[in-house]
Amino acid sequence: MTAADSPPSNDGHPDDVRADVPEQEPVDRDLGRRRLRAALNSRPTRGQLVAAVLCALLGFAVAVQVRANQDAGLSGLRQTDLVRILDDVTERSARLQAEARELEGTRDKVSGSGTRAALDEAHQRSRTLGILAGTLPATGPGIEFTISDPAGKVTSDVLLDALQELRDAGGEAYEIGQIDGAAVRVVASTYLSDASGSDPRAGIAVDGRVLTSPYRFRVIGEPRTLAAALDIPGGVLDVLRQREAQGIVTQRSELTISSLRPVPEPEYARPAPQKSSN
Amino acid sequence: MIAVIGLLVGIVAGLFLEPSVPAWLQPYLPIAVVAALDAVFGGLRALLDGIFDDKVFVVSFVGNVLVAALIVYLGDQLGVGSQLSTGVVVVLGIRIFSNAAAIRRHLFRA
């Protein structure tokens, strides 16, 4: 406490770094400890009080700074650092937003309204195709056309003519059956033939299934158009009359075609990749 | 002795009062703390050398803090604040280490 100067603390002489060499002399032995002890035991003077105040200030500042640093707030940072952090955050946020958009798109694709519409459309399409292919029952207005053939002169070509007339008249779903028996759903690939070569009484095979008179067509379509198509001069009804058969057309506002045909699994054909959705 | 007590009192006060550092002081406080630490270590070494003086300690303490703050301020104005702060901390750290080495030799003769 009595010496005159403390150069190591404040002026950074080169001696500071290599000042240790002379102090290893035995003369200094225990001198430092004695001085320390003396300083600790000494009575406070005014100068010491000032030093103590400064030390208190240092401790206070250390504690405050450590505490503030633990808070790790942004307020203590420089402007350049803040700008850098802001850039980082902005970039990160943009990246995350892009990611979020991507994920939202995926979510919409998986479960969103767009998919639902596509799904509904696909369902609608499948229903339409099911009616056309005869795999779904169909209901709607239409006609029943009954042919009774007591003379046995109605051959398959007559029924085929009748069917073609009804197709031309805009029929949408057909079945051919017996009055009280089984019915066969008529589709694009349906064929009609005489069941046994020359004798019409044996019946008519529709898609290989033999039907006998009286036959009954049930057709969904515009009832009046369908009925008119059969009634044209020289048309189906005239032919039937010529063959001593009787054709009765009944218009119905509501009829249901419930006969179905199995869905054929194509063995060779595969769906070609679609170029555009249609 | 009273200086050690002062240091402890200061730390305790800082911990319990939990004052918030004013914004204008925030860049300077860490450097000022390091500079003051350097002054304290220098003072301790001078004490062990038997050449401690209150006035010199006070002047070196305040001077260190002010110069450190000035350097940081200047660095901020020049746009090299963070680099200059690092430099100041490195220099002061070296001084603290050399002072600590001298103190160690005094106390433990090693």
Tab-separated table of C-alpha atoms in Angstrom:
chain	number	residue	atom	x	y	z
A	1	MET	CA	0.000	0.000	0.000
A	2	THR	CA	2.910	2.235	0.262
A	3	ALA	CA	4.637	2.100	-3.063
A	4	ALA	CA	4.601	4.879	-5.611
A	5	ASP	CA	3.469	3.405	-8.867
A	6	SER	CA	1.809	0.502	-10.533
A	7	PRO	CA	2.961	0.591	-14.129
A	8	PRO	CA	1.832	-2.918	-15.050
A	9	SER	CA	-1.746	-1.993	-14.649
A	10	ASN	CA	-2.042	0.993	-16.823
A	11	ASP	CA	0.607	1.730	-19.355
A	12	GLY	CA	1.495	-1.510	-20.992
A	13	HIS	CA	5.270	-1.259	-20.898
A	14	PRO	CA	7.058	-4.027	-22.682
A	15	ASP	CA	8.357	-4.969	-19.248
A	16	ASP	CA	4.900	-6.210	-18.438
A	17	VAL	CA	5.381	-9.382	-20.352
A	18	ARG	CA	8.864	-10.298	-19.257
A	19	ALA	CA	8.821	-8.721	-15.837
A	20	ASP	CA	8.805	-12.126	-14.198
A	21	VAL	CA	12.482	-12.909	-14.701
A	22	PRO	CA	13.994	-10.851	-11.856
A	23	GLU	CA	11.261	-11.817	-9.453
A	24	GLN	CA	12.461	-15.349	-9.310
A	25	GLU	CA	15.386	-14.258	-7.189
A	26	PRO	CA	15.272	-15.682	-3.679
A	27	VAL	CA	15.228	-12.174	-2.210
A	28	ASP	CA	11.556	-11.882	-3.095
A	29	ARG	CA	10.714	-15.105	-1.394
A	30	ASP	CA	7.450	-14.780	0.553
A	31	LEU	CA	7.600	-11.054	0.168
A	32	GLY	CA	4.498	-11.084	-2.025
A	33	ARG	CA	2.518	-13.116	0.431
A	34	ARG	CA	3.533	-10.915	3.293
A	35	ARG	CA	2.529	-7.852	1.340
A	36	LEU	CA	-0.815	-9.416	0.502
A	37	ARG	CA	-1.429	-10.333	4.073
A	38	ALA	CA	-0.444	-6.837	5.175
A	39	ALA	CA	-2.798	-5.338	2.633
A	40	LEU	CA	-5.667	-7.521	3.770
A	41	ASN	CA	-5.071	-6.629	7.385
A	42	SER	CA	-4.417	-2.959	6.846
A	43	ARG	CA	-6.826	-0.338	8.029
A	44	PRO	CA	-8.883	1.375	5.399
A	45	THR	CA	-7.568	4.684	4.215
A	46	ARG	CA	-9.298	7.126	1.965
A	47	GLY	CA	-7.405	5.945	-1.091
A	48	GLN	CA	-8.332	2.384	-0.320
A	49	LEU	CA	-11.923	3.425	-0.009
A	50	VAL	CA	-11.835	4.855	-3.532
A	51	ALA	CA	-10.253	1.648	-4.793
A	52	ALA	CA	-12.966	-0.320	-3.015
A	53	VAL	CA	-15.623	1.781	-4.632
A	54	LEU	CA	-14.083	1.134	-8.026
A	55	CYS	CA	-13.915	-2.577	-7.284
A	56	ALA	CA	-17.560	-2.496	-6.282
A	57	LEU	CA	-18.299	-0.771	-9.542
A	58	LEU	CA	-16.431	-3.477	-11.382
A	59	GLY	CA	-18.298	-6.253	-9.595
A	60	PHE	CA	-21.561	-4.507	-10.226
A	61	ALA	CA	-20.770	-4.101	-13.905
A	62	VAL	CA	-19.672	-7.722	-14.212
A	63	ALA	CA	-22.834	-8.978	-12.584
A	64	VAL	CA	-25.040	-6.716	-14.677
A	65	GLN	CA	-23.283	-7.617	-17.875
A	66	VAL	CA	-23.433	-11.332	-17.162
A	67	ARG	CA	-27.086	-11.018	-16.337
A	68	ALA	CA	-27.792	-8.982	-19.462
A	69	ASN	CA	-25.844	-11.428	-21.563
A	70	GLN	CA	-27.850	-14.322	-20.208
A	71	ASP	CA	-30.959	-12.568	-21.361
A	72	ALA	CA	-29.352	-12.583	-24.788
A	73	GLY	CA	-31.614	-9.848	-26.007
A	74	LEU	CA	-31.166	-8.163	-29.333
A	75	SER	CA	-30.982	-4.735	-27.740
A	76	GLY	CA	-27.278	-5.005	-27.000
A	77	LEU	CA	-26.254	-5.727	-30.564
A	78	ARG	CA	-24.748	-3.383	-33.078
A	79	GLN	CA	-26.593	-2.109	-36.067
A	80	THR	CA	-24.615	-4.235	-38.504
A	81	ASP	CA	-25.233	-7.335	-36.437
A	82	LEU	CA	-28.909	-6.514	-36.261
A	83	VAL	CA	-29.064	-6.067	-40.025
A	84	ARG	CA	-27.332	-9.409	-40.509
A	85	ILE	CA	-29.699	-11.112	-38.092
A	86	LEU	CA	-32.640	-9.477	-39.802
A	87	ASP	CA	-31.399	-10.738	-43.156
A	88	ASP	CA	-30.970	-14.211	-41.759
A	89	VAL	CA	-34.425	-14.187	-40.264
A	90	THR	CA	-35.988	-12.820	-43.427
A	91	GLU	CA	-34.285	-15.429	-45.553
A	92	ARG	CA	-35.264	-18.165	-43.156
A	93	SER	CA	-38.836	-16.958	-43.063
A	94	ALA	CA	-38.985	-16.859	-46.856
A	95	ARG	CA	-37.637	-20.389	-46.982
A	96	LEU	CA	-40.137	-21.581	-44.420
A	97	GLN	CA	-42.969	-19.840	-46.218
A	98	ALA	CA	-42.008	-21.524	-49.460
A	99	GLU	CA	-41.934	-24.825	-47.646
A	100	ALA	CA	-45.307	-24.096	-46.081
A	101	ARG	CA	-46.785	-23.284	-49.476
A	102	GLU	CA	-45.419	-26.505	-50.866
A	103	LEU	CA	-46.855	-28.487	-47.999
A	104	GLU	CA	-50.189	-26.755	-48.274
A	105	GLY	CA	-50.254	-27.592	-51.952
A	106	THR	CA	-49.551	-31.197	-51.128
A	107	ARG	CA	-52.244	-31.165	-48.481
A	108	ASP	CA	-54.755	-29.705	-50.925
A	109	LYS	CA	-53.730	-32.290	-53.444
A	110	VAL	CA	-54.284	-35.038	-50.939
A	111	SER	CA	-57.451	-33.903	-49.237
A	112	GLY	CA	-58.424	-30.501	-50.531
A	113	SER	CA	-61.421	-29.288	-52.448
A	114	GLY	CA	-59.684	-29.664	-55.772
A	115	THR	CA	-59.345	-33.351	-55.216
A	116	ARG	CA	-62.905	-33.665	-54.074
A	117	ALA	CA	-64.106	-32.088	-57.295
A	118	ALA	CA	-61.896	-34.409	-59.305
A	119	LEU	CA	-63.144	-37.325	-57.273
A	120	ASP	CA	-66.765	-36.321	-57.809
A	121	GLU	CA	-66.121	-35.982	-61.491
A	122	ALA	CA	-64.495	-39.381	-61.577
A	123	HIS	CA	-67.483	-40.854	-59.741
A	124	GLN	CA	-69.862	-39.201	-62.167
A	125	ARG	CA	-67.839	-40.518	-65.057
A	126	SER	CA	-67.737	-43.978	-63.641
A	127	ARG	CA	-71.523	-43.917	-63.172
A	128	THR	CA	-72.069	-42.797	-66.749
A	129	LEU	CA	-69.718	-45.416	-68.073
A	130	GLY	CA	-71.331	-47.991	-65.801
A	131	ILE	CA	-74.724	-47.284	-67.375
A	132	LEU	CA	-73.269	-47.466	-70.851
A	133	ALA	CA	-71.396	-50.654	-70.111
A	134	GLY	CA	-74.352	-52.183	-68.343
A	135	THR	CA	-72.600	-52.631	-65.023
A	136	LEU	CA	-74.941	-50.307	-63.134
A	137	PRO	CA	-78.716	-50.348	-62.895
A	138	ALA	CA	-80.379	-47.418	-64.632
A	139	THR	CA	-83.625	-45.626	-64.050
A	140	GLY	CA	-85.523	-42.970	-65.938
A	141	PRO	CA	-88.396	-42.431	-68.377
A	142	GLY	CA	-88.706	-44.774	-71.273
A	143	ILE	CA	-90.826	-47.391	-72.981
A	144	GLU	CA	-91.689	-51.004	-72.670
A	145	PHE	CA	-92.053	-52.759	-75.982
A	146	THR	CA	-93.613	-56.164	-75.857
A	147	ILE	CA	-93.523	-58.520	-78.817
A	148	SER	CA	-95.683	-61.579	-78.725
A	149	ASP	CA	-95.017	-63.993	-81.510
A	150	PRO	CA	-97.601	-66.771	-81.516
A	151	ALA	CA	-96.816	-67.688	-85.131
A	152	GLY	CA	-93.144	-68.063	-84.489
A	153	LYS	CA	-92.109	-65.866	-87.349
A	154	VAL	CA	-90.126	-63.272	-85.512
A	155	THR	CA	-86.462	-63.871	-86.079
A	156	SER	CA	-83.468	-62.237	-84.573
A	157	ASP	CA	-83.106	-59.740	-87.390
A	158	VAL	CA	-86.484	-58.272	-86.489
A	159	LEU	CA	-85.384	-57.741	-82.929
A	160	LEU	CA	-82.094	-56.360	-84.159
A	161	ASP	CA	-83.962	-53.887	-86.368
A	162	ALA	CA	-86.079	-52.921	-83.414
A	163	LEU	CA	-82.991	-52.422	-81.304
A	164	GLN	CA	-81.300	-50.303	-83.962
A	165	GLU	CA	-84.408	-48.168	-84.327
A	166	LEU	CA	-84.479	-47.601	-80.607
A	167	ARG	CA	-80.770	-46.710	-80.602
A	168	ASP	CA	-81.321	-44.234	-83.405
A	169	ALA	CA	-84.157	-42.739	-81.409
A	170	GLY	CA	-81.796	-41.934	-78.595
A	171	GLY	CA	-82.272	-44.823	-76.231
A	172	GLU	CA	-79.708	-44.818	-73.484
A	173	ALA	CA	-80.113	-48.104	-71.646
A	174	TYR	CA	-81.701	-51.282	-72.856
A	175	GLU	CA	-82.601	-54.700	-71.783
A	176	ILE	CA	-84.268	-57.518	-73.651
A	177	GLY	CA	-86.081	-60.116	-71.736
A	178	GLN	CA	-89.067	-62.327	-71.490
A	179	ILE	CA	-92.277	-61.067	-69.998
A	180	ASP	CA	-91.833	-62.871	-66.758
A	181	GLY	CA	-88.336	-64.105	-67.076
A	182	ALA	CA	-84.774	-63.147	-67.181
A	183	ALA	CA	-83.605	-60.089	-68.998
A	184	VAL	CA	-80.333	-59.365	-70.718
A	185	ARG	CA	-78.753	-55.985	-70.543
A	186	VAL	CA	-77.972	-54.711	-74.002
A	187	VAL	CA	-74.611	-53.040	-74.495
A	188	ALA	CA	-72.375	-52.205	-77.434
A	189	SER	CA	-71.125	-55.737	-77.837
A	190	THR	CA	-74.518	-57.413	-77.578
A	191	TYR	CA	-75.367	-59.760	-80.389
A	192	LEU	CA	-78.649	-61.371	-81.401
A	193	SER	CA	-79.003	-64.645	-83.146
A	194	ASP	CA	-81.578	-67.291	-83.731
A	195	ALA	CA	-81.330	-69.917	-81.087
A	196	SER	CA	-81.580	-72.824	-83.464
A	197	GLY	CA	-80.783	-72.096	-87.100
A	198	SER	CA	-84.082	-72.215	-88.910
A	199	ASP	CA	-86.807	-72.551	-86.340
A	200	PRO	CA	-87.798	-69.213	-84.821
A	201	ARG	CA	-89.908	-70.956	-82.210
A	202	ALA	CA	-86.807	-72.114	-80.455
A	203	GLY	CA	-86.268	-68.543	-79.447
A	204	ILE	CA	-83.615	-65.960	-79.890
A	205	ALA	CA	-80.248	-65.894	-78.257
A	206	VAL	CA	-79.237	-62.578	-76.833
A	207	ASP	CA	-75.581	-62.641	-75.943
A	208	GLY	CA	-75.861	-66.397	-75.973
A	209	ARG	CA	-78.833	-66.480	-73.683
A	210	VAL	CA	-81.931	-67.989	-75.178
A	211	LEU	CA	-85.159	-66.051	-74.831
A	212	THR	CA	-88.538	-67.119	-76.051
A	213	SER	CA	-91.611	-65.173	-77.007
A	214	PRO	CA	-93.088	-62.984	-75.802
A	215	TYR	CA	-90.129	-60.688	-75.736
A	216	ARG	CA	-89.981	-57.446	-73.918
A	217	PHE	CA	-87.697	-54.520	-74.616
A	218	ARG	CA	-87.276	-52.021	-71.859
A	219	VAL	CA	-85.551	-48.864	-72.980
A	220	ILE	CA	-84.717	-45.670	-71.170
A	221	GLY	CA	-84.902	-42.585	-73.319
A	222	GLU	CA	-87.377	-39.978	-74.451
A	223	PRO	CA	-90.608	-42.079	-74.422
A	224	ARG	CA	-92.424	-40.365	-77.271
A	225	THR	CA	-89.418	-40.383	-79.580
A	226	LEU	CA	-88.796	-44.030	-78.864
A	227	ALA	CA	-92.432	-44.956	-79.463
A	228	ALA	CA	-92.546	-42.951	-82.673
A	229	ALA	CA	-89.377	-44.631	-83.924
A	230	LEU	CA	-91.070	-48.008	-83.723
A	231	ASP	CA	-94.257	-46.773	-85.318
A	232	ILE	CA	-92.897	-45.343	-88.512
A	233	PRO	CA	-94.395	-46.681	-91.739
A	234	GLY	CA	-92.488	-49.753	-92.795
A	235	GLY	CA	-90.909	-49.805	-89.381
A	236	VAL	CA	-90.714	-52.409	-86.708
A	237	LEU	CA	-94.407	-52.525	-85.915
A	238	ASP	CA	-95.294	-52.905	-89.573
A	239	VAL	CA	-92.852	-55.745	-89.951
A	240	LEU	CA	-94.297	-57.437	-86.885
A	241	ARG	CA	-97.744	-57.114	-88.265
A	242	GLN	CA	-96.592	-58.639	-91.503
A	243	ARG	CA	-95.239	-61.597	-89.546
A	244	GLU	CA	-98.469	-62.022	-87.607
A	245	ALA	CA	-96.857	-60.921	-84.442
A	246	GLN	CA	-98.071	-58.284	-82.055
A	247	GLY	CA	-96.042	-55.365	-80.790
A	248	ILE	CA	-97.237	-53.239	-77.917
A	249	VAL	CA	-95.459	-50.075	-76.948
A	250	THR	CA	-96.080	-48.678	-73.486
A	251	GLN	CA	-94.629	-45.329	-72.506
A	252	ARG	CA	-93.481	-45.069	-68.931
A	253	SER	CA	-92.522	-42.022	-67.032
A	254	GLU	CA	-90.346	-44.080	-64.758
A	255	LEU	CA	-88.798	-47.450	-65.289
A	256	THR	CA	-85.807	-49.184	-63.876
A	257	ILE	CA	-83.451	-51.450	-65.700
A	258	SER	CA	-81.838	-53.599	-63.117
A	259	SER	CA	-80.271	-56.355	-65.150
A	260	LEU	CA	-76.519	-56.124	-65.135
A	261	ARG	CA	-73.662	-57.616	-66.940
A	262	PRO	CA	-70.342	-58.514	-65.379
A	263	VAL	CA	-67.395	-56.218	-65.815
A	264	PRO	CA	-65.033	-57.887	-68.219
A	265	GLU	CA	-61.414	-57.671	-67.184
A	266	PRO	CA	-59.388	-56.886	-70.281
A	267	GLU	CA	-56.657	-59.427	-70.655
A	268	TYR	CA	-54.422	-57.566	-73.065
A	269	ALA	CA	-55.648	-54.013	-73.268
A	270	ARG	CA	-54.276	-51.583	-70.720
A	271	PRO	CA	-55.201	-47.948	-70.304
A	272	ALA	CA	-52.869	-45.813	-72.382
A	273	PRO	CA	-51.246	-42.938	-70.478
A	274	GLN	CA	-53.417	-39.887	-70.761
A	275	LYS	CA	-51.860	-36.800	-72.259
A	276	SER	CA	-54.505	-34.479	-70.940
A	277	SER	CA	-57.276	-34.896	-68.495
A	278	ASN	CA	-60.587	-34.969	-70.275
B	1	MET	CA	-9.301	-5.952	2.363
B	2	ILE	CA	-11.871	-3.286	1.880
B	3	ALA	CA	-11.339	-3.574	-1.886
B	4	VAL	CA	-12.263	-7.264	-1.792
B	5	ILE	CA	-15.344	-6.437	0.238
B	6	GLY	CA	-16.218	-3.733	-2.262
B	7	LEU	CA	-15.938	-6.218	-5.123
B	8	LEU	CA	-18.222	-8.691	-3.378
B	9	VAL	CA	-20.722	-5.970	-2.492
B	10	GLY	CA	-20.761	-4.837	-6.088
B	11	ILE	CA	-21.399	-8.345	-7.421
B	12	VAL	CA	-24.155	-8.981	-4.902
B	13	ALA	CA	-25.745	-5.637	-5.682
B	14	GLY	CA	-25.631	-6.335	-9.374
B	15	LEU	CA	-27.184	-9.745	-8.906
B	16	PHE	CA	-29.971	-8.593	-6.643
B	17	LEU	CA	-30.849	-5.237	-8.110
B	18	GLU	CA	-30.989	-6.625	-11.655
B	19	PRO	CA	-30.732	-3.270	-13.331
B	20	SER	CA	-31.223	-3.166	-17.062
B	21	VAL	CA	-28.297	-1.829	-19.025
B	22	PRO	CA	-29.212	1.389	-20.814
B	23	ALA	CA	-29.067	1.049	-24.566
B	24	TRP	CA	-26.299	3.575	-25.129
B	25	LEU	CA	-24.070	1.748	-22.675
B	26	GLN	CA	-24.591	-1.727	-23.979
B	27	PRO	CA	-21.802	-1.886	-26.562
B	28	TYR	CA	-19.300	-0.420	-24.106
B	29	LEU	CA	-20.033	-2.253	-20.904
B	30	PRO	CA	-18.349	-5.564	-21.778
B	31	ILE	CA	-15.178	-3.835	-22.983
B	32	ALA	CA	-15.221	-1.549	-19.968
B	33	VAL	CA	-15.503	-4.555	-17.689
B	34	VAL	CA	-12.543	-6.244	-19.316
B	35	ALA	CA	-10.504	-3.043	-19.117
B	36	ALA	CA	-11.366	-2.649	-15.448
B	37	LEU	CA	-10.407	-6.250	-14.835
B	38	ASP	CA	-7.051	-5.501	-16.399
B	39	ALA	CA	-6.636	-2.537	-14.080
B	40	VAL	CA	-7.540	-4.648	-11.046
B	41	PHE	CA	-5.098	-7.373	-11.947
B	42	GLY	CA	-2.434	-4.753	-12.566
B	43	GLY	CA	-3.213	-3.249	-9.196
B	44	LEU	CA	-2.957	-6.620	-7.504
B	45	ARG	CA	0.379	-7.249	-9.146
B	46	ALA	CA	1.625	-3.829	-8.070
B	47	LEU	CA	0.485	-4.611	-4.549
B	48	LEU	CA	2.528	-7.783	-4.520
B	49	ASP	CA	5.451	-5.903	-6.003
B	50	GLY	CA	5.114	-3.450	-3.200
B	51	ILE	CA	4.516	-0.530	-5.494
B	52	PHE	CA	0.728	-0.133	-5.201
B	53	ASP	CA	-0.649	3.351	-5.074
B	54	ASP	CA	-4.275	4.360	-4.721
B	55	LYS	CA	-4.084	7.278	-7.059
B	56	VAL	CA	-2.354	5.360	-9.782
B	57	PHE	CA	-4.889	2.585	-9.400
B	58	VAL	CA	-7.807	4.957	-9.678
B	59	VAL	CA	-6.323	6.735	-12.648
B	60	SER	CA	-5.456	3.515	-14.409
B	61	PHE	CA	-8.879	2.064	-13.680
B	62	VAL	CA	-10.795	5.037	-14.999
B	63	GLY	CA	-8.324	5.580	-17.813
B	64	ASN	CA	-8.550	1.986	-18.963
B	65	VAL	CA	-12.301	2.070	-18.989
B	66	LEU	CA	-12.479	5.369	-20.822
B	67	VAL	CA	-9.886	4.418	-23.423
B	68	ALA	CA	-11.569	1.082	-24.045
B	69	ALA	CA	-14.940	2.767	-24.445
B	70	LEU	CA	-13.399	5.379	-26.719
B	71	ILE	CA	-11.847	2.724	-28.925
B	72	VAL	CA	-15.125	0.888	-29.219
B	73	TYR	CA	-16.959	4.117	-29.966
B	74	LEU	CA	-14.404	5.042	-32.595
B	75	GLY	CA	-14.634	1.564	-34.092
B	76	ASP	CA	-18.396	1.836	-34.265
B	77	GLN	CA	-18.123	5.151	-36.041
B	78	LEU	CA	-15.592	3.744	-38.489
B	79	GLY	CA	-17.666	0.655	-39.108
B	80	VAL	CA	-15.141	-1.752	-37.610
B	81	GLY	CA	-16.659	-1.805	-34.136
B	82	SER	CA	-16.864	-5.537	-33.702
B	83	GLN	CA	-13.342	-6.151	-34.990
B	84	LEU	CA	-11.885	-3.408	-32.835
B	85	SER	CA	-13.761	-4.719	-29.811
B	86	THR	CA	-12.237	-8.114	-30.429
B	87	GLY	CA	-8.805	-6.524	-30.712
B	88	VAL	CA	-9.228	-4.630	-27.456
B	89	VAL	CA	-10.382	-7.761	-25.678
B	90	VAL	CA	-7.407	-9.700	-27.023
B	91	VAL	CA	-4.902	-7.075	-25.935
B	92	LEU	CA	-6.450	-6.696	-22.508
B	93	GLY	CA	-6.622	-10.451	-22.184
B	94	ILE	CA	-2.917	-10.756	-22.874
B	95	ARG	CA	-2.191	-8.113	-20.247
B	96	ILE	CA	-4.426	-9.849	-17.739
B	97	PHE	CA	-2.644	-13.114	-18.369
B	98	SER	CA	0.822	-11.590	-17.954
B	99	ASN	CA	-0.278	-9.854	-14.759
B	100	ALA	CA	-1.834	-13.077	-13.542
B	101	ALA	CA	1.445	-14.845	-14.283
B	102	ALA	CA	3.366	-12.296	-12.198
B	103	ILE	CA	0.879	-12.602	-9.333
B	104	ARG	CA	1.154	-16.350	-9.479
B	105	ARG	CA	4.938	-16.185	-9.181
B	106	HIS	CA	4.636	-13.886	-6.207
B	107	LEU	CA	2.170	-16.038	-4.365
B	108	PHE	CA	3.223	-19.542	-5.296
B	109	ARG	CA	6.758	-18.985	-6.524
B	110	ALA	CA	5.981	-21.011	-9.563
